[in-house]
mmCIF file of C-alpha atoms in Angstrom:
data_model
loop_
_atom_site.group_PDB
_atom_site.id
_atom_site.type_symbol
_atom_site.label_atom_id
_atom_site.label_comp_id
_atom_site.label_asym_id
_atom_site.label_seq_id
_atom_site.Cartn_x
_atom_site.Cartn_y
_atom_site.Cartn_z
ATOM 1 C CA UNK O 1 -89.807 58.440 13.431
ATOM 2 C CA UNK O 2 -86.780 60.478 13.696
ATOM 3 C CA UNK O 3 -86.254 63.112 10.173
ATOM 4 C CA UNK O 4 -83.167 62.717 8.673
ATOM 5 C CA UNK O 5 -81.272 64.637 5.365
ATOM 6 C CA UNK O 6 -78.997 63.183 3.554
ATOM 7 C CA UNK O 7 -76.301 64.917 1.195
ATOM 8 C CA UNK O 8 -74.370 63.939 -1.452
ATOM 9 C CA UNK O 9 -70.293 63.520 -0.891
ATOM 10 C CA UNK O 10 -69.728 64.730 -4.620
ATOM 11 C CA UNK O 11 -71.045 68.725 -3.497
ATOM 12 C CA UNK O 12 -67.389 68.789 -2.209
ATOM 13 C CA UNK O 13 -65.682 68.509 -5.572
ATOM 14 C CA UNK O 14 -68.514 70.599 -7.314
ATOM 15 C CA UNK O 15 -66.814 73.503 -9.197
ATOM 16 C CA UNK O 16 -70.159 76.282 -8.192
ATOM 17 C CA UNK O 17 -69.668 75.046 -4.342
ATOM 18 C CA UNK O 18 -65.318 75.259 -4.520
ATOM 19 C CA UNK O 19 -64.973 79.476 -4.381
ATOM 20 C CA UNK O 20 -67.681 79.171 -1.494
ATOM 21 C CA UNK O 21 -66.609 81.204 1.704
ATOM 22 C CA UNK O 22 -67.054 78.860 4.648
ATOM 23 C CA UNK O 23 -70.267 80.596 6.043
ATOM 24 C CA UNK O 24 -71.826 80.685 2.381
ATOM 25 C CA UNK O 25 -71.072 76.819 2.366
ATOM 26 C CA UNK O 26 -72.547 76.017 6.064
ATOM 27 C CA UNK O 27 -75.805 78.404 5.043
ATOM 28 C CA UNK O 28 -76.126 76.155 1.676
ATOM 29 C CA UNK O 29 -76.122 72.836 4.055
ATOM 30 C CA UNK O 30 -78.118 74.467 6.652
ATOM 31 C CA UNK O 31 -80.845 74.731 4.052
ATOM 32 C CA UNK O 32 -80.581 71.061 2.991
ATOM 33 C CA UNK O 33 -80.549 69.923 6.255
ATOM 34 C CA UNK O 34 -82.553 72.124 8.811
ATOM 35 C CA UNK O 35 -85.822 71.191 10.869
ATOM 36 C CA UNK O 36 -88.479 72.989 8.390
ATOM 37 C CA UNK O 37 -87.143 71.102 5.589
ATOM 38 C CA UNK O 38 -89.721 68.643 4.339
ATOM 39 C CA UNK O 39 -90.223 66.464 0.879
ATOM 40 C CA UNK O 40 -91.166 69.322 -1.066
ATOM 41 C CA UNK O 41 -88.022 71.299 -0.931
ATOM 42 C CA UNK O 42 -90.220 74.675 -0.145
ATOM 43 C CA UNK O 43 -90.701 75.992 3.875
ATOM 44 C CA UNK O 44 -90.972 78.954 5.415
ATOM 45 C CA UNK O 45 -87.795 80.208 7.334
ATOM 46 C CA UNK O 46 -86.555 83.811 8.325
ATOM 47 C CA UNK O 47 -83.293 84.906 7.920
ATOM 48 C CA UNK O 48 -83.396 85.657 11.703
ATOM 49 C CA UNK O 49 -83.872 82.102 12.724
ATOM 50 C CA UNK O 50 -80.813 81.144 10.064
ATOM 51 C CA UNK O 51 -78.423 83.783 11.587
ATOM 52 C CA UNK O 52 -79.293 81.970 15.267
ATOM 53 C CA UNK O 53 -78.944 78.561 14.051
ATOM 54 C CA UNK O 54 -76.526 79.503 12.034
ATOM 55 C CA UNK O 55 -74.227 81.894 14.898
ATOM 56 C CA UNK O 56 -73.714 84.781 12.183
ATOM 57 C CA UNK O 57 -75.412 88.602 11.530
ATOM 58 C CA UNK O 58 -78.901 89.080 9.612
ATOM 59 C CA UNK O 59 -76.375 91.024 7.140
ATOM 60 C CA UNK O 60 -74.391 88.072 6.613
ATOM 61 C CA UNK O 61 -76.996 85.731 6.071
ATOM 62 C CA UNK O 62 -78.683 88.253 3.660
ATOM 63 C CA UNK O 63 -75.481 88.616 1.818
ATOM 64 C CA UNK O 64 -75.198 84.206 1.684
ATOM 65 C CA UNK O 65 -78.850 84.282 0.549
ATOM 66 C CA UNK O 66 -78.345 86.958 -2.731
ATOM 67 C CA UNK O 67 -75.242 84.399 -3.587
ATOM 68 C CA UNK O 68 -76.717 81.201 -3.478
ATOM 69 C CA UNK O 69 -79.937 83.090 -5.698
ATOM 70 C CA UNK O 70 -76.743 84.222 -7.960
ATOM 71 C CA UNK O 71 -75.948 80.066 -8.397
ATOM 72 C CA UNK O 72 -79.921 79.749 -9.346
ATOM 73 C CA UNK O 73 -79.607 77.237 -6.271
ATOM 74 C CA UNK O 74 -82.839 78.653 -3.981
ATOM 75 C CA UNK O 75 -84.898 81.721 -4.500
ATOM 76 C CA UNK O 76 -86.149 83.355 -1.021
ATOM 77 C CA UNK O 77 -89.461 84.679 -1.053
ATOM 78 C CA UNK O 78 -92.193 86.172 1.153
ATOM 79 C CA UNK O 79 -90.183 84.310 4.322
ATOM 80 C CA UNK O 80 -89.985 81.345 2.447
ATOM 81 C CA UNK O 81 -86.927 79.117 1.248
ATOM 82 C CA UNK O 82 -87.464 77.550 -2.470
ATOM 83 C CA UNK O 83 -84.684 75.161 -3.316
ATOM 84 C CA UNK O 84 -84.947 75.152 -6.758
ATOM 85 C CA UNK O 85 -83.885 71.279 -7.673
ATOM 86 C CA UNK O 86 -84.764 69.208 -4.832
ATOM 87 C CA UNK O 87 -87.650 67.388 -6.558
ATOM 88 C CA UNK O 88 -85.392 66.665 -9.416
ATOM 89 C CA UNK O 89 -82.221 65.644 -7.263
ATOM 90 C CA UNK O 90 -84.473 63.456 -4.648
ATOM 91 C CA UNK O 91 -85.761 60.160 -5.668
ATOM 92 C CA UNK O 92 -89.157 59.775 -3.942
ATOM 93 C CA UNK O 93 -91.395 56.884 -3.406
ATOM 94 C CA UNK O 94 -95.230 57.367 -3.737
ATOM 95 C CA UNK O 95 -95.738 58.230 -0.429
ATOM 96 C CA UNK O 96 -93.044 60.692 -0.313
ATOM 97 C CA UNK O 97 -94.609 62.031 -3.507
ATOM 98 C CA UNK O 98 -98.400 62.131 -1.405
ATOM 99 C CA UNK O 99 -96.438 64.455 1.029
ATOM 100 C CA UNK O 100 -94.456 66.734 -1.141
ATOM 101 C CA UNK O 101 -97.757 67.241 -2.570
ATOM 102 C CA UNK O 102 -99.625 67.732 0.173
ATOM 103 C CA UNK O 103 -96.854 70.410 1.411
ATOM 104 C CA UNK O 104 -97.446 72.118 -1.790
ATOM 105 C CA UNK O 105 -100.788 72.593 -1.757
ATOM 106 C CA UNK O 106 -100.429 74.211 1.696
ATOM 107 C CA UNK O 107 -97.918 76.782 0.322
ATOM 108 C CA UNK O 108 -99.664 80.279 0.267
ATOM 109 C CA UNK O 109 -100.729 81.377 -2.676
ATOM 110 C CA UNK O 110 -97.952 84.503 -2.819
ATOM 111 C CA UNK O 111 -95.496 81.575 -3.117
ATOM 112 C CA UNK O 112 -97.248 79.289 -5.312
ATOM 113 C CA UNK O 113 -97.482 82.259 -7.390
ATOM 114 C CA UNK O 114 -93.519 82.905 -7.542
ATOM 115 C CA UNK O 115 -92.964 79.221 -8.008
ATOM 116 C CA UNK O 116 -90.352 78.432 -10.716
ATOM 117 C CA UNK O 117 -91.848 76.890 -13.914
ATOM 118 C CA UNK O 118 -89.845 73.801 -14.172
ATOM 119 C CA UNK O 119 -90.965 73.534 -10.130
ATOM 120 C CA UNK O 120 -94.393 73.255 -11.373
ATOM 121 C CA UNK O 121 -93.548 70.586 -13.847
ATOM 122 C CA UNK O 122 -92.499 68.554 -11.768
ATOM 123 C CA UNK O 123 -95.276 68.956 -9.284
ATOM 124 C CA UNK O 124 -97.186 68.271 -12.153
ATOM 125 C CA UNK O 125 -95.500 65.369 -13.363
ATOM 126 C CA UNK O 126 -96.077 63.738 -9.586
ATOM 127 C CA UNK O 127 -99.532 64.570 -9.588
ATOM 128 C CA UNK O 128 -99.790 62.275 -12.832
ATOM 129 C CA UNK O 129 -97.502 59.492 -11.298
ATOM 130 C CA UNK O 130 -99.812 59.194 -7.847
ATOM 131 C CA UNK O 131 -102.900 60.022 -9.405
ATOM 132 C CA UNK O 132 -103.876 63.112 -7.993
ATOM 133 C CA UNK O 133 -106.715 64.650 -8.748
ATOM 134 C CA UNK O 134 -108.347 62.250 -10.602
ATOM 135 C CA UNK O 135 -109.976 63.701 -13.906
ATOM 136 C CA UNK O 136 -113.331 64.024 -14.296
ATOM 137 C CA UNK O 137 -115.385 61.964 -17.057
ATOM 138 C CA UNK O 138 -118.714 63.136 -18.052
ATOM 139 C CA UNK O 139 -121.484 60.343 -17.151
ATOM 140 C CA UNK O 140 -122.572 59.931 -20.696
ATOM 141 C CA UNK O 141 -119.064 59.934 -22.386
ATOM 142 C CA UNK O 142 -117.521 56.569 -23.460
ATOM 143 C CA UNK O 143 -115.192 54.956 -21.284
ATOM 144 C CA UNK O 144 -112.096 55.121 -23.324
ATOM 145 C CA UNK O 145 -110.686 52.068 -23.740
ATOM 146 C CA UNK O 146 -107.103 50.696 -21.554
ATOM 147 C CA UNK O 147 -105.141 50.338 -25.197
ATOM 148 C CA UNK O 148 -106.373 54.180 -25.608
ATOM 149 C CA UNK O 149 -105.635 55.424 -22.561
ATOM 150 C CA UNK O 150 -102.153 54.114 -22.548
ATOM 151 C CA UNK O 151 -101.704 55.495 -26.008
ATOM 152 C CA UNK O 152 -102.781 58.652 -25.270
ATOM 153 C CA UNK O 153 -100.436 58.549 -21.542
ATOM 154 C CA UNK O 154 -97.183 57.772 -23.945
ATOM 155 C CA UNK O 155 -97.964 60.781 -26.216
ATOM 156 C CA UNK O 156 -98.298 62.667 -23.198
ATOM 157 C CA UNK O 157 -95.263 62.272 -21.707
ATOM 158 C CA UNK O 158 -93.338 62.170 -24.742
ATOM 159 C CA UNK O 159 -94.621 65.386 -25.237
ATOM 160 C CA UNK O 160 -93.394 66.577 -21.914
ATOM 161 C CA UNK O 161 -90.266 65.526 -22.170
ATOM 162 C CA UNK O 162 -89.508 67.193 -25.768
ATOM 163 C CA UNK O 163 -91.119 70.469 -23.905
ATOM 164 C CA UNK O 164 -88.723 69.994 -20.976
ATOM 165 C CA UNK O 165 -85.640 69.161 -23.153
ATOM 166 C CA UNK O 166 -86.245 71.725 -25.811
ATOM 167 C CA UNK O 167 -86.522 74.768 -22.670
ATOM 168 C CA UNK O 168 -83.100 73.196 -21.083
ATOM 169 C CA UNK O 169 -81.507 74.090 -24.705
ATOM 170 C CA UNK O 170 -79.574 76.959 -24.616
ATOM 171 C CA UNK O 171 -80.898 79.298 -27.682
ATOM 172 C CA UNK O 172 -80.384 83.004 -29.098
ATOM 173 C CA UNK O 173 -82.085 84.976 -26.403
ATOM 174 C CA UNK O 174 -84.277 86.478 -29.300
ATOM 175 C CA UNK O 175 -85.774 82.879 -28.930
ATOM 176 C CA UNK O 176 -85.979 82.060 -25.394
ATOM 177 C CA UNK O 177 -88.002 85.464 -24.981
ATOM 178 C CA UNK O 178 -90.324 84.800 -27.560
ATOM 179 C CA UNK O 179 -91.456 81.520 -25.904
ATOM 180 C CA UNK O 180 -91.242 82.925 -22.328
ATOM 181 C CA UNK O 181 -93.714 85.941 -23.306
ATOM 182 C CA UNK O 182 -95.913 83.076 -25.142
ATOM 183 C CA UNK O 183 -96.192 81.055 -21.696
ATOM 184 C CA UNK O 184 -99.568 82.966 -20.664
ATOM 185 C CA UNK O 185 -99.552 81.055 -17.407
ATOM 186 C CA UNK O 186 -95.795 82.308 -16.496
ATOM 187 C CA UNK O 187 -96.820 85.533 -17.477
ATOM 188 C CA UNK O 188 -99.769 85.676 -15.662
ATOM 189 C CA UNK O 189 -98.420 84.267 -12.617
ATOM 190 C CA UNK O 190 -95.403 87.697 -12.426
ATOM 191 C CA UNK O 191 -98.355 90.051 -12.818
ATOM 192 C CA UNK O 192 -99.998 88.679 -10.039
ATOM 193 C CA UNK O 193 -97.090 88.055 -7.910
ATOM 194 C CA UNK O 194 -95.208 91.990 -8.325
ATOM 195 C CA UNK O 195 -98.968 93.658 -8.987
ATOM 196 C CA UNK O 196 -97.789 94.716 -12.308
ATOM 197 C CA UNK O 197 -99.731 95.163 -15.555
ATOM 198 C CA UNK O 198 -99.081 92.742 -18.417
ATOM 199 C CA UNK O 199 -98.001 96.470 -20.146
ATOM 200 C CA UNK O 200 -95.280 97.118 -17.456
ATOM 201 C CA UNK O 201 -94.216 93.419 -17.245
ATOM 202 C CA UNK O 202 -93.394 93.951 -21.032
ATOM 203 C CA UNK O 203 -90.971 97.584 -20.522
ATOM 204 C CA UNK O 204 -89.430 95.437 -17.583
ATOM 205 C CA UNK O 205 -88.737 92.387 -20.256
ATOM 206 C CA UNK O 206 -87.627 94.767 -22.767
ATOM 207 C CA UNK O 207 -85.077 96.154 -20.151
ATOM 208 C CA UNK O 208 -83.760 92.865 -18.996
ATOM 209 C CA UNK O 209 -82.853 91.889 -22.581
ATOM 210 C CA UNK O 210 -81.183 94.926 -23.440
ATOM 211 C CA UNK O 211 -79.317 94.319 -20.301
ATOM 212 C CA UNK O 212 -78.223 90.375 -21.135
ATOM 213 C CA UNK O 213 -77.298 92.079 -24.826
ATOM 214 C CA UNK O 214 -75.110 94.909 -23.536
ATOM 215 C CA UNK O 215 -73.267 92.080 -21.059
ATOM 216 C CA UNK O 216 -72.536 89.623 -24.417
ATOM 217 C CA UNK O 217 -74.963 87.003 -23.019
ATOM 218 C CA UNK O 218 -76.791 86.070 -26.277
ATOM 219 C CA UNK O 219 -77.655 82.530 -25.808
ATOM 220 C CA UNK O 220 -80.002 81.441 -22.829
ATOM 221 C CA UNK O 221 -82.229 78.890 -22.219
ATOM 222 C CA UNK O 222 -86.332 79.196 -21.980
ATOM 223 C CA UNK O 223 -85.747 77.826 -18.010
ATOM 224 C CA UNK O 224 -83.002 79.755 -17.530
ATOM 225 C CA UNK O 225 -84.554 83.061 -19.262
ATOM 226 C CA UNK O 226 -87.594 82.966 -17.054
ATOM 227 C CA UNK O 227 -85.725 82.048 -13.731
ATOM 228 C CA UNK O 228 -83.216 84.599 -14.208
ATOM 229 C CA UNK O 229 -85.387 87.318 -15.183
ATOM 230 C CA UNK O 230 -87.579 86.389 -11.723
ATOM 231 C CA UNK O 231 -85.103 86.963 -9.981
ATOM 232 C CA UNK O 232 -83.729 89.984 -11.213
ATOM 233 C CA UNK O 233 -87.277 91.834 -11.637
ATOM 234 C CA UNK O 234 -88.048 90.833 -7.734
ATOM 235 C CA UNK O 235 -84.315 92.789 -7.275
ATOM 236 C CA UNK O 236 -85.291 95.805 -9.541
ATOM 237 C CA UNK O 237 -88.610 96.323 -8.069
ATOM 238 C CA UNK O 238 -87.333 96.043 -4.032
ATOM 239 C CA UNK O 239 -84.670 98.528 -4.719
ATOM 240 C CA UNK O 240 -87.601 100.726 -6.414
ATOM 241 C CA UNK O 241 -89.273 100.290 -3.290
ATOM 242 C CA UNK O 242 -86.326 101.800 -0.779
ATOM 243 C CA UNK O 243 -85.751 104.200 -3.290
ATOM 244 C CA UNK O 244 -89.463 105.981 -4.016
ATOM 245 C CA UNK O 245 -88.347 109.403 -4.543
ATOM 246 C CA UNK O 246 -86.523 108.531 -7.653
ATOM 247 C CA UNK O 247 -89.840 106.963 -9.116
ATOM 248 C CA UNK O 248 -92.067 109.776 -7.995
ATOM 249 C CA UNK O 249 -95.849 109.849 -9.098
ATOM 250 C CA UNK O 250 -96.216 112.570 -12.630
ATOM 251 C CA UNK O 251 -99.214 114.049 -10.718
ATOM 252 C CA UNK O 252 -96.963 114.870 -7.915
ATOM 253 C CA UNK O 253 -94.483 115.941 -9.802
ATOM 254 C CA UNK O 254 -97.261 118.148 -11.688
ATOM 255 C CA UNK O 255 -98.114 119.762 -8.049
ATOM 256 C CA UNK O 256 -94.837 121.125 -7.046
ATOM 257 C CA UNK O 257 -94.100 122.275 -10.548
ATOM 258 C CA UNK O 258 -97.319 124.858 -10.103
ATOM 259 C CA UNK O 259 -96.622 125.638 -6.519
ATOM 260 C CA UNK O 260 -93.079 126.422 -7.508
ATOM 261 C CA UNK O 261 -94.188 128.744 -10.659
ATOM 262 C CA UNK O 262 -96.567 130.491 -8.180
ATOM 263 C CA UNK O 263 -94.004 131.361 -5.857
ATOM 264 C CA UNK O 264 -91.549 132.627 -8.426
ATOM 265 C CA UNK O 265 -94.506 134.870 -9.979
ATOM 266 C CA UNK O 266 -95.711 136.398 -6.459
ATOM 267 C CA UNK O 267 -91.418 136.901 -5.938
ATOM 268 C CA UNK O 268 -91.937 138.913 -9.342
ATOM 269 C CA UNK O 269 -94.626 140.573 -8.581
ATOM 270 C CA UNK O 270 -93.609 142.169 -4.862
ATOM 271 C CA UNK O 271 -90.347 143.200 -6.640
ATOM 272 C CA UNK O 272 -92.353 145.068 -9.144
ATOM 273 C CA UNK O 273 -94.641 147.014 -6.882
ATOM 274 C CA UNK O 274 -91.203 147.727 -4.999
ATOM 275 C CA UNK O 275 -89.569 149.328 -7.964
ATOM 276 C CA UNK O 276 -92.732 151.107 -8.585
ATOM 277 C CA UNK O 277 -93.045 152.509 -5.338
ATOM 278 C CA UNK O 278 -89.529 153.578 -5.371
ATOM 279 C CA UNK O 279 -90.014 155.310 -8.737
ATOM 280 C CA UNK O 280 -93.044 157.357 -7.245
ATOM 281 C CA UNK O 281 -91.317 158.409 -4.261
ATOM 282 C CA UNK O 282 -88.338 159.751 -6.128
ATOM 283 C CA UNK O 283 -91.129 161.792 -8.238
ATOM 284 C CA UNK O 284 -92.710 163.092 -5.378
ATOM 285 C CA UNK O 285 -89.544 164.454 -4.201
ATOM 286 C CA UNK O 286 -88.578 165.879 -7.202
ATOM 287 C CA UNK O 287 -91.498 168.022 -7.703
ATOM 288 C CA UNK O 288 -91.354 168.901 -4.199
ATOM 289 C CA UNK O 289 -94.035 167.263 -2.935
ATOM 290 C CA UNK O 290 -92.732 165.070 -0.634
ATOM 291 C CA UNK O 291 -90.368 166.974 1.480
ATOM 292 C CA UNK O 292 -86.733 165.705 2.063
ATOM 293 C CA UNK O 293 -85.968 163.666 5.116
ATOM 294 C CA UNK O 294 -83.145 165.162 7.026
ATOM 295 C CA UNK O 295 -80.649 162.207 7.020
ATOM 296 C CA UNK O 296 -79.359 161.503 11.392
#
C-alpha cells in the first residue's frame, strides 16, 4: 500500500513557521514528509541524504537543523531525526499505535536514551491503550475484581494527566529545577546518554540556570526546563569536544608545568657556571697566571 503524509494547511499562518527562510521551511516539510518517516515520528536520516533530497550544502542543512532545535520542533541525534510532537499531533488507530510501538522498541538504545520525557509519556500512555506488555500477576494473588480494576485505571490516568498538566505550567525556574533534578529516571537517562557523572550533570545544571537568570528568563516549565536544557548541554559538550585544549586534563597540565620549571632551572644553572668561569679567568689573568692573548 502506497505511504502517504499528510500536513496541516494551518502551518502556513503559524506565527514560529512565518520568519522561516524558504529552505528552513522546505527542510521542516521534508522531515514530515520524507521516505524514513514512519508512525513513530523517530528515524534515522543523515544530513547528507537531506542536503541531496533536499538540493542544498551539508552547511545549510546543519544550519536549518540548529533552527528548527531552536523552535523545540525536532532534536537530531546520533543520525537520527526526533520530531518532538508527532505522537501528540497524529491521531492513531490501534494498529498504528502497534507500529509506532514496534518502531520504538527498535530505536537504539543511544536514542531511546536521549528521548524527550513527555516522548516517553506518550509511548507510555499507548502502551496502556493497546495493552502492551501485559502485567504480570503472581499465581497465588487474587484476581482483582473488574469494578477494581477500573477504579484503580481512572485514578491512574487522572493522575497522569494532573502530572502532564502541572509540567506544561510555566513556573519560577527555582521550581521547574527542583522537580527536573527529582525525576531520577530523566536524570539517569543524561548521565548515561553524555557519560557524565550525576556530580558533573549537577555543575552543568547549576550553569544552565545561572544562564536562563542572567537572560531574565525566570519562569519555565518542568517540560520545557528539561528539553531545553538537553539540548543546550548536547551543544556545550560538542563544542567541548572540537575545542579540547581549552579543557585540558590537571595531570597534563601538572607535566608541562615541571618540564617547564626544569628547563628554566638548567637555563639558570649553565648561566651560573658561565659567570663563574668568566670570574676565574679574569683572576687567572690578573695574577698572571694565565698569560694575555694577543688580540688579531
Amino acid at each position: 500500500m502506497e505511504i502517504r503524509r499528510y500536513i496541516s494547511t494551518r502551518i502556513w499562518g503559524e506565527s514560529w513557521f512565518e520568519p522561516l527562510t524558504a529552505t528552513e521551511k522546505l527542510i521542516w516539510i521534508y522531515l514530515l514528509t520524507n521516505p524514513a518517516t514512519n508512525m513513530l515520528g523517530i528515524y534515522g536520516l543523515t544530513v547528507r541524504r537531506i542536503g541531496y533530497d533536499c538540493n542544498t550544502s551539508a552547511q545549510i542543512v546543519r544550519r536549518c537543523i540548529k533552527k528548527l532545535e531552536e523552535l523545540k520542533l525536532i532534536i537530531m541525534i546520533h543520525e537520527h531525526i526526533i520530531i518532538t510532537h508527532w505522537l501528540t499531533q497524529n491521531a492513531m488507530n490501534p494498529s498504528m499505535k502497534l507500529s509506532a510501538l514496534k518502531d520504538f522498541d527498535n530505536l537504539p538504545d543511544k536514542v531511546r536514551a536521549a528521548l524527550p520525557v513527555t516522548v516517553l509519556n506518550n509511548i507510555q500512555k499507548m502502551r496502556t491503550d493497546t495493552g502492551q506488555p501485559v502485567p504480570h500477576t503472581p499465581p497465588h494473588s487474587p484476581s482483582p475484581t473488574p469494578e477494581k480494576e477500573e477504579e484503580t485505571q481512572k485514578e491512574q490516568e487522572q493522575a497522569s494527566k494532573t502530572r502532564t498538566v502541572n509540567e506544561n505550567i510555566p513556573q519560577p525556574l527555582a521550581l521547574a529545577y527542583k522537580q527536573s533534578v527529582g525525576n531520577q529516571s530523566w536524570m539517569e537517562l543524561l548521565c548515561m546518554n553524555h557519560h557524565l557523572d550525576p556530580d558533573r550533570l549537577h555543575e552543568w545544571l547549576e550553569k544552565f540556570c545561572r544562564k536562563l537568570q542572567n537572560e531574565g528568563n525566570n519562569d519555565k516549565s518542568v517540560c520545557d526546563f528539561r528539553q531545553h536544557f538537553a539540548n543546550w548541554l548536547r551543544q556545550q559538550l560538542e563544542k567541548q569536544n572540537k575545542h579540547p585544549q581549552s579543557h585540558e586534563n590537571p595531570a597534563t597540565t601538572n607535566r608541562e608545568e615541571s618540564r617547564q620549571r626544569r628547563l628554566d632551572t638548567i637555563t639558570a644553572l649553565g648561566t651560573t657556571v658561565s659567570n663563574d668561569a668568566r670570574r676565574r679567568i679574569e683572576q687567572l689573568k690578573a695574577t698572571g697566571i694565565l698569560p694575555e692573548i694577543p688580540e688579531t
